[in-house]
Structures are given as structure tokens and as C-alpha cells.
């Protein structure tokens, strides 16, 4: 199995939503890892730089046409691009990933995209609220009973999260990937959730 984690970025992607996951994959609390278990790779519609909502431009490693068939996980980063026609190109990519039992993560509008194409109908899940999932999903979204009002939900090999749940999304994916021990993953989560001063108060 390839050790690459593929992050799908569409135009006007939400840059904050990949930060905690990619950082934990590439580094520990001291420095960049010399031998990381996984490698972060960016996939975009083409090999041209893809712009975030904030205006930063990221140079992809792969386009939809050149991305590998084998990888460790597929991570769909949210943003405004998921409501545009370019998102249709991601449908066969996700379909193949799920059929192969790959780990698939979808956050924010990417979770709504998953509902729109029926990818959440067999798993417990969350997203930017039930109403948005129903609005995007229409008749293709048939699993309202599987919706959980939580920051992030992991079921089988699929992780979903709302747009404010960057840390929870990262935590669930790191656990599925076994990127580190559960204890160290929890420590990473709590450090970033509570903050240095809360965890290490001065008496």
C-alpha cells in the first residue's frame, strides 16, 4: 500500500481545514520527521496552482489525470469549489476509493458533496448540519437517520466533519491511519484544542 495521503483541493478551498492533519503527518512537536509514516500530496483539477479562499496558491503534486491509483487515504478539503461543476470530476475518484476500501475524509462542503452523490447513505456521518446535507443531497441523500450532530464522525473507513472541526477531523483520520499511538494523537488534539497556557498553567 502506498504511503501517500492525497488531499483534493478545488479552487477556493478552505486552507485551514488541512493544517492539523498534514502537520501531524509531517512533523512531531520537535521538528520535521526524518522518516514519516505517510507523505502529504496535493491533488487538484490540473497541475496549475490552485487558489485558496484567502488567496494563497498551492502547487499540486498531481492532477486528476496523473494521480496514482494506490494511496493511503483520500482527503477532500472543503471550500466553495464543491458547489461548482469541477466537483463532478471528483465523483469517480471517490467512488473508486470507497470500492477499494480506502480511507476517505470529507470536511465542510466536501461532506455535502458526499451526500449529494450518495456516498453517505451507508455510514454514520456529519457535516455542515442536517439541513445543508438534505439541501445538497436531494433525492440522492437517503440516510438522515445516519446523521450525527457532532464535530466529526468516523464510521468504517469514512470520516466526515463540519467546517469548524478541523482538529476533530484530523484526530479521527490520524487514528484511522494509525499515524501514532492513540495516546499521542490525543495529546496532539488536546494541546491544540486547549492551548499551551491552559495545559501548562503557571501556579
PDB file of C-alpha atoms in Angstrom:
ATOM      1  CA  UNK A   1       0.000   0.000   0.000  1.00  0.00           C
ATOM      2  CA  UNK A   2       1.256   3.428  -0.921  1.00  0.00           C
ATOM      3  CA  UNK A   3       2.013   5.740   1.972  1.00  0.00           C
ATOM      4  CA  UNK A   4       0.735   8.880   0.256  1.00  0.00           C
ATOM      5  CA  UNK A   5      -2.175  10.842   1.686  1.00  0.00           C
ATOM      6  CA  UNK A   6      -3.896  12.644  -1.161  1.00  0.00           C
ATOM      7  CA  UNK A   7      -5.578  15.973  -0.383  1.00  0.00           C
ATOM      8  CA  UNK A   8      -8.060  17.080  -3.024  1.00  0.00           C
ATOM      9  CA  UNK A   9      -8.101  20.859  -3.346  1.00  0.00           C
ATOM     10  CA  UNK A  10     -10.634  22.579  -5.582  1.00  0.00           C
ATOM     11  CA  UNK A  11     -10.483  26.281  -6.472  1.00  0.00           C
ATOM     12  CA  UNK A  12     -11.365  28.460  -3.461  1.00  0.00           C
ATOM     13  CA  UNK A  13     -10.544  25.731  -0.966  1.00  0.00           C
ATOM     14  CA  UNK A  14     -10.550  26.291   2.805  1.00  0.00           C
ATOM     15  CA  UNK A  15      -6.843  26.290   3.647  1.00  0.00           C
ATOM     16  CA  UNK A  16      -7.301  25.911   7.404  1.00  0.00           C
ATOM     17  CA  UNK A  17      -9.011  22.546   7.007  1.00  0.00           C
ATOM     18  CA  UNK A  18      -5.900  20.575   6.104  1.00  0.00           C
ATOM     19  CA  UNK A  19      -3.470  22.200   8.531  1.00  0.00           C
ATOM     20  CA  UNK A  20      -3.665  19.979  11.628  1.00  0.00           C
ATOM     21  CA  UNK A  21      -3.797  16.701   9.736  1.00  0.00           C
ATOM     22  CA  UNK A  22      -0.948  17.474   7.348  1.00  0.00           C
ATOM     23  CA  UNK A  23       1.186  18.934  10.129  1.00  0.00           C
ATOM     24  CA  UNK A  24       0.810  15.870  12.356  1.00  0.00           C
ATOM     25  CA  UNK A  25       1.701  13.628   9.426  1.00  0.00           C
ATOM     26  CA  UNK A  26       4.859  15.541   8.557  1.00  0.00           C
ATOM     27  CA  UNK A  27       6.192  16.593  11.964  1.00  0.00           C
ATOM     28  CA  UNK A  28       6.148  15.973  15.685  1.00  0.00           C
ATOM     29  CA  UNK A  29       6.449  18.527  18.496  1.00  0.00           C
ATOM     30  CA  UNK A  30      10.180  18.897  17.872  1.00  0.00           C
ATOM     31  CA  UNK A  31      10.847  19.008  14.128  1.00  0.00           C
ATOM     32  CA  UNK A  32      10.027  17.561  10.747  1.00  0.00           C
ATOM     33  CA  UNK A  33      10.010  13.780  10.857  1.00  0.00           C
ATOM     34  CA  UNK A  34      13.038  12.162   9.237  1.00  0.00           C
ATOM     35  CA  UNK A  35      11.033   9.069   8.308  1.00  0.00           C
ATOM     36  CA  UNK A  36       7.330   9.895   8.362  1.00  0.00           C
ATOM     37  CA  UNK A  37       4.871   7.034   8.074  1.00  0.00           C
ATOM     38  CA  UNK A  38       2.936   8.961   5.421  1.00  0.00           C
ATOM     39  CA  UNK A  39       3.672  11.622   2.814  1.00  0.00           C
ATOM     40  CA  UNK A  40       1.283  14.511   2.084  1.00  0.00           C
ATOM     41  CA  UNK A  41       0.422  15.092  -1.559  1.00  0.00           C
ATOM     42  CA  UNK A  42      -1.890  17.661  -3.155  1.00  0.00           C
ATOM     43  CA  UNK A  43      -4.293  16.746  -5.960  1.00  0.00           C
ATOM     44  CA  UNK A  44      -6.111  19.429  -7.969  1.00  0.00           C
ATOM     45  CA  UNK A  45      -8.080  19.510 -11.236  1.00  0.00           C
ATOM     46  CA  UNK A  46      -4.925  20.439 -13.164  1.00  0.00           C
ATOM     47  CA  UNK A  47      -1.262  20.963 -12.374  1.00  0.00           C
ATOM     48  CA  UNK A  48      -1.795  24.721 -12.311  1.00  0.00           C
ATOM     49  CA  UNK A  49      -1.649  26.418  -8.876  1.00  0.00           C
ATOM     50  CA  UNK A  50      -4.974  26.185  -7.036  1.00  0.00           C
ATOM     51  CA  UNK A  51      -6.163  29.226  -5.058  1.00  0.00           C
ATOM     52  CA  UNK A  52      -7.497  29.102  -1.519  1.00  0.00           C
ATOM     53  CA  UNK A  53     -10.363  31.243  -0.229  1.00  0.00           C
ATOM     54  CA  UNK A  54      -7.764  33.514   1.348  1.00  0.00           C
ATOM     55  CA  UNK A  55      -5.859  33.967  -1.905  1.00  0.00           C
ATOM     56  CA  UNK A  56      -2.880  31.683  -1.279  1.00  0.00           C
ATOM     57  CA  UNK A  57      -1.883  29.492  -4.211  1.00  0.00           C
ATOM     58  CA  UNK A  58      -0.783  25.884  -3.838  1.00  0.00           C
ATOM     59  CA  UNK A  59       1.149  23.981  -6.493  1.00  0.00           C
ATOM     60  CA  UNK A  60      -0.349  20.485  -6.859  1.00  0.00           C
ATOM     61  CA  UNK A  61       1.705  17.308  -6.902  1.00  0.00           C
ATOM     62  CA  UNK A  62      -0.873  15.597  -9.103  1.00  0.00           C
ATOM     63  CA  UNK A  63      -3.791  16.479 -11.326  1.00  0.00           C
ATOM     64  CA  UNK A  64      -6.932  14.356 -11.543  1.00  0.00           C
ATOM     65  CA  UNK A  65      -5.377  12.772 -14.638  1.00  0.00           C
ATOM     66  CA  UNK A  66      -1.995  11.984 -13.087  1.00  0.00           C
ATOM     67  CA  UNK A  67      -2.896  10.968  -9.525  1.00  0.00           C
ATOM     68  CA  UNK A  68      -1.888   7.434  -8.504  1.00  0.00           C
ATOM     69  CA  UNK A  69      -4.334   4.548  -8.174  1.00  0.00           C
ATOM     70  CA  UNK A  70      -2.851   3.444  -4.864  1.00  0.00           C
ATOM     71  CA  UNK A  71      -2.591   5.618  -1.781  1.00  0.00           C
ATOM     72  CA  UNK A  72      -3.209   5.519   1.958  1.00  0.00           C
ATOM     73  CA  UNK A  73      -6.091   7.985   2.192  1.00  0.00           C
ATOM     74  CA  UNK A  74      -8.128  10.430   0.156  1.00  0.00           C
ATOM     75  CA  UNK A  75      -8.947  13.698   1.942  1.00  0.00           C
ATOM     76  CA  UNK A  76     -11.489  16.117   0.475  1.00  0.00           C
ATOM     77  CA  UNK A  77     -10.810  19.622   1.767  1.00  0.00           C
ATOM     78  CA  UNK A  78     -13.825  21.930   1.915  1.00  0.00           C
ATOM     79  CA  UNK A  79     -14.378  25.282   0.295  1.00  0.00           C
ATOM     80  CA  UNK A  80     -16.564  26.897  -2.329  1.00  0.00           C
ATOM     81  CA  UNK A  81     -15.418  24.719  -5.232  1.00  0.00           C
ATOM     82  CA  UNK A  82     -17.618  21.808  -4.200  1.00  0.00           C
ATOM     83  CA  UNK A  83     -20.723  23.628  -5.454  1.00  0.00           C
ATOM     84  CA  UNK A  84     -19.227  24.179  -8.924  1.00  0.00           C
ATOM     85  CA  UNK A  85     -19.114  21.872 -11.974  1.00  0.00           C
ATOM     86  CA  UNK A  86     -15.442  20.983 -11.403  1.00  0.00           C
ATOM     87  CA  UNK A  87     -16.517  18.918  -8.384  1.00  0.00           C
ATOM     88  CA  UNK A  88     -18.231  16.445 -10.717  1.00  0.00           C
ATOM     89  CA  UNK A  89     -14.773  15.262 -11.755  1.00  0.00           C
ATOM     90  CA  UNK A  90     -14.190  14.019  -8.205  1.00  0.00           C
ATOM     91  CA  UNK A  91     -17.179  11.652  -8.211  1.00  0.00           C
ATOM     92  CA  UNK A  92     -15.423   8.703  -9.933  1.00  0.00           C
ATOM     93  CA  UNK A  93     -12.338   9.254  -7.763  1.00  0.00           C
ATOM     94  CA  UNK A  94     -14.350   8.925  -4.553  1.00  0.00           C
ATOM     95  CA  UNK A  95     -16.408   6.042  -5.939  1.00  0.00           C
ATOM     96  CA  UNK A  96     -13.263   4.073  -6.721  1.00  0.00           C
ATOM     97  CA  UNK A  97     -11.728   4.892  -3.332  1.00  0.00           C
ATOM     98  CA  UNK A  98     -14.779   3.626  -1.453  1.00  0.00           C
ATOM     99  CA  UNK A  99     -14.985   0.498  -3.594  1.00  0.00           C
ATOM    100  CA  UNK A 100     -11.348  -0.252  -2.754  1.00  0.00           C
ATOM    101  CA  UNK A 101     -11.931   0.346   0.959  1.00  0.00           C
ATOM    102  CA  UNK A 102      -9.624   3.340   1.114  1.00  0.00           C
ATOM    103  CA  UNK A 103      -9.799   5.801   3.976  1.00  0.00           C
ATOM    104  CA  UNK A 104     -11.836   8.783   2.783  1.00  0.00           C
ATOM    105  CA  UNK A 105     -12.191  12.053   4.708  1.00  0.00           C
ATOM    106  CA  UNK A 106     -14.560  14.886   3.799  1.00  0.00           C
ATOM    107  CA  UNK A 107     -14.916  18.147   5.680  1.00  0.00           C
ATOM    108  CA  UNK A 108     -17.290  21.107   5.361  1.00  0.00           C
ATOM    109  CA  UNK A 109     -18.772  21.439   1.850  1.00  0.00           C
ATOM    110  CA  UNK A 110     -16.910  18.293   0.807  1.00  0.00           C
ATOM    111  CA  UNK A 111     -19.168  16.351   3.200  1.00  0.00           C
ATOM    112  CA  UNK A 112     -22.179  17.937   1.492  1.00  0.00           C
ATOM    113  CA  UNK A 113     -20.710  16.837  -1.843  1.00  0.00           C
ATOM    114  CA  UNK A 114     -20.532  13.302  -0.432  1.00  0.00           C
ATOM    115  CA  UNK A 115     -24.236  13.482   0.462  1.00  0.00           C
ATOM    116  CA  UNK A 116     -25.092  14.850  -2.973  1.00  0.00           C
ATOM    117  CA  UNK A 117     -23.656  11.768  -4.644  1.00  0.00           C
ATOM    118  CA  UNK A 118     -24.981   9.149  -2.225  1.00  0.00           C
ATOM    119  CA  UNK A 119     -21.642   8.369  -0.606  1.00  0.00           C
ATOM    120  CA  UNK A 120     -23.012   8.795   2.938  1.00  0.00           C
ATOM    121  CA  UNK A 121     -26.023   6.532   2.595  1.00  0.00           C
ATOM    122  CA  UNK A 122     -24.403   3.515   4.252  1.00  0.00           C
ATOM    123  CA  UNK A 123     -22.414   5.177   7.053  1.00  0.00           C
ATOM    124  CA  UNK A 124     -22.918   7.310  10.121  1.00  0.00           C
ATOM    125  CA  UNK A 125     -21.805  10.807   9.290  1.00  0.00           C
ATOM    126  CA  UNK A 126     -21.922  14.521   9.951  1.00  0.00           C
ATOM    127  CA  UNK A 127     -21.349  17.746   8.042  1.00  0.00           C
ATOM    128  CA  UNK A 128     -22.436  21.370   7.991  1.00  0.00           C
ATOM    129  CA  UNK A 129     -25.781  20.474   9.552  1.00  0.00           C
ATOM    130  CA  UNK A 130     -28.604  18.185   8.508  1.00  0.00           C
ATOM    131  CA  UNK A 131     -30.352  20.891   6.501  1.00  0.00           C
ATOM    132  CA  UNK A 132     -27.339  21.523   4.267  1.00  0.00           C
ATOM    133  CA  UNK A 133     -26.843  17.803   3.672  1.00  0.00           C
ATOM    134  CA  UNK A 134     -30.507  17.459   2.701  1.00  0.00           C
ATOM    135  CA  UNK A 135     -30.359  20.562   0.503  1.00  0.00           C
ATOM    136  CA  UNK A 136     -27.249  19.407  -1.342  1.00  0.00           C
ATOM    137  CA  UNK A 137     -28.184  15.742  -1.361  1.00  0.00           C
ATOM    138  CA  UNK A 138     -31.762  15.959  -2.569  1.00  0.00           C
ATOM    139  CA  UNK A 139     -33.130  12.560  -3.526  1.00  0.00           C
ATOM    140  CA  UNK A 140     -29.628  11.063  -3.535  1.00  0.00           C
ATOM    141  CA  UNK A 141     -29.282  11.545   0.236  1.00  0.00           C
ATOM    142  CA  UNK A 142     -31.353   8.828   1.903  1.00  0.00           C
ATOM    143  CA  UNK A 143     -29.620   8.389   5.248  1.00  0.00           C
ATOM    144  CA  UNK A 144     -30.870  11.159   7.517  1.00  0.00           C
ATOM    145  CA  UNK A 145     -31.030   8.560  10.312  1.00  0.00           C
ATOM    146  CA  UNK A 146     -27.264   8.172   9.958  1.00  0.00           C
ATOM    147  CA  UNK A 147     -26.606  11.840  10.639  1.00  0.00           C
ATOM    148  CA  UNK A 148     -24.917  12.627  13.968  1.00  0.00           C
ATOM    149  CA  UNK A 149     -24.781  16.192  15.229  1.00  0.00           C
ATOM    150  CA  UNK A 150     -21.083  16.109  16.134  1.00  0.00           C
ATOM    151  CA  UNK A 151     -17.926  17.902  15.128  1.00  0.00           C
ATOM    152  CA  UNK A 152     -16.538  14.844  13.341  1.00  0.00           C
ATOM    153  CA  UNK A 153     -17.768  11.292  12.817  1.00  0.00           C
ATOM    154  CA  UNK A 154     -15.770   8.223  11.848  1.00  0.00           C
ATOM    155  CA  UNK A 155     -17.565   5.127  10.552  1.00  0.00           C
ATOM    156  CA  UNK A 156     -15.665   2.330   8.882  1.00  0.00           C
ATOM    157  CA  UNK A 157     -13.189   3.999   6.566  1.00  0.00           C
ATOM    158  CA  UNK A 158     -15.137   7.259   6.107  1.00  0.00           C
ATOM    159  CA  UNK A 159     -14.622  10.394   8.214  1.00  0.00           C
ATOM    160  CA  UNK A 160     -16.847  13.453   7.919  1.00  0.00           C
ATOM    161  CA  UNK A 161     -16.739  16.796   9.725  1.00  0.00           C
ATOM    162  CA  UNK A 162     -18.223  20.271   9.717  1.00  0.00           C
ATOM    163  CA  UNK A 163     -16.187  23.287   8.692  1.00  0.00           C
ATOM    164  CA  UNK A 164     -15.292  24.285  12.247  1.00  0.00           C
ATOM    165  CA  UNK A 165     -13.988  20.824  13.121  1.00  0.00           C
ATOM    166  CA  UNK A 166     -10.503  20.910  11.659  1.00  0.00           C
ATOM    167  CA  UNK A 167      -8.930  19.419  14.797  1.00  0.00           C
ATOM    168  CA  UNK A 168     -11.575  16.736  15.295  1.00  0.00           C
ATOM    169  CA  UNK A 169     -11.338  15.820  11.612  1.00  0.00           C
ATOM    170  CA  UNK A 170      -7.564  15.465  11.938  1.00  0.00           C
ATOM    171  CA  UNK A 171      -7.860  13.392  15.103  1.00  0.00           C
ATOM    172  CA  UNK A 172     -10.253  10.855  13.569  1.00  0.00           C
ATOM    173  CA  UNK A 173      -8.145  10.468  10.442  1.00  0.00           C
ATOM    174  CA  UNK A 174      -4.905  10.171  12.416  1.00  0.00           C
ATOM    175  CA  UNK A 175      -6.467   7.375  14.460  1.00  0.00           C
ATOM    176  CA  UNK A 176      -7.668   5.527  11.357  1.00  0.00           C
ATOM    177  CA  UNK A 177      -4.248   5.907   9.755  1.00  0.00           C
ATOM    178  CA  UNK A 178      -2.525   4.819  12.979  1.00  0.00           C
ATOM    179  CA  UNK A 179      -0.174   7.722  12.412  1.00  0.00           C
ATOM    180  CA  UNK A 180       0.911   7.472  16.062  1.00  0.00           C
ATOM    181  CA  UNK A 181      -0.286   5.866  19.280  1.00  0.00           C
ATOM    182  CA  UNK A 182      -3.813   6.831  20.386  1.00  0.00           C
ATOM    183  CA  UNK A 183      -2.306   8.484  23.453  1.00  0.00           C
ATOM    184  CA  UNK A 184      -0.008  10.728  21.428  1.00  0.00           C
ATOM    185  CA  UNK A 185      -2.780  11.566  18.960  1.00  0.00           C
ATOM    186  CA  UNK A 186      -4.990  12.565  21.894  1.00  0.00           C
ATOM    187  CA  UNK A 187      -2.153  14.675  23.303  1.00  0.00           C
ATOM    188  CA  UNK A 188      -1.766  16.454  19.951  1.00  0.00           C
ATOM    189  CA  UNK A 189      -5.502  17.090  19.866  1.00  0.00           C
ATOM    190  CA  UNK A 190      -5.705  18.427  23.413  1.00  0.00           C
ATOM    191  CA  UNK A 191      -2.611  20.616  23.013  1.00  0.00           C
ATOM    192  CA  UNK A 192      -4.113  22.373  20.013  1.00  0.00           C
ATOM    193  CA  UNK A 193      -7.677  22.380  21.335  1.00  0.00           C
ATOM    194  CA  UNK A 194      -6.974  23.742  24.808  1.00  0.00           C
ATOM    195  CA  UNK A 195      -3.802  25.693  24.105  1.00  0.00           C
ATOM    196  CA  UNK A 196      -0.415  25.796  25.761  1.00  0.00           C
ATOM    197  CA  UNK A 197      -1.388  28.133  28.581  1.00  0.00           C
ATOM    198  CA  UNK A 198      -4.403  26.063  29.597  1.00  0.00           C
ATOM    199  CA  UNK A 199      -2.467  22.792  29.662  1.00  0.00           C
ATOM    200  CA  UNK A 200       0.632  24.242  31.275  1.00  0.00           C
ATOM    201  CA  UNK A 201      -0.604  26.878  33.674  1.00  0.00           C
ATOM    202  CA  UNK A 202       1.769  28.778  35.937  1.00  0.00           C
ATOM    203  CA  UNK A 203       0.916  28.306  39.615  1.00  0.00           C
TER     204      UNK A 203
END
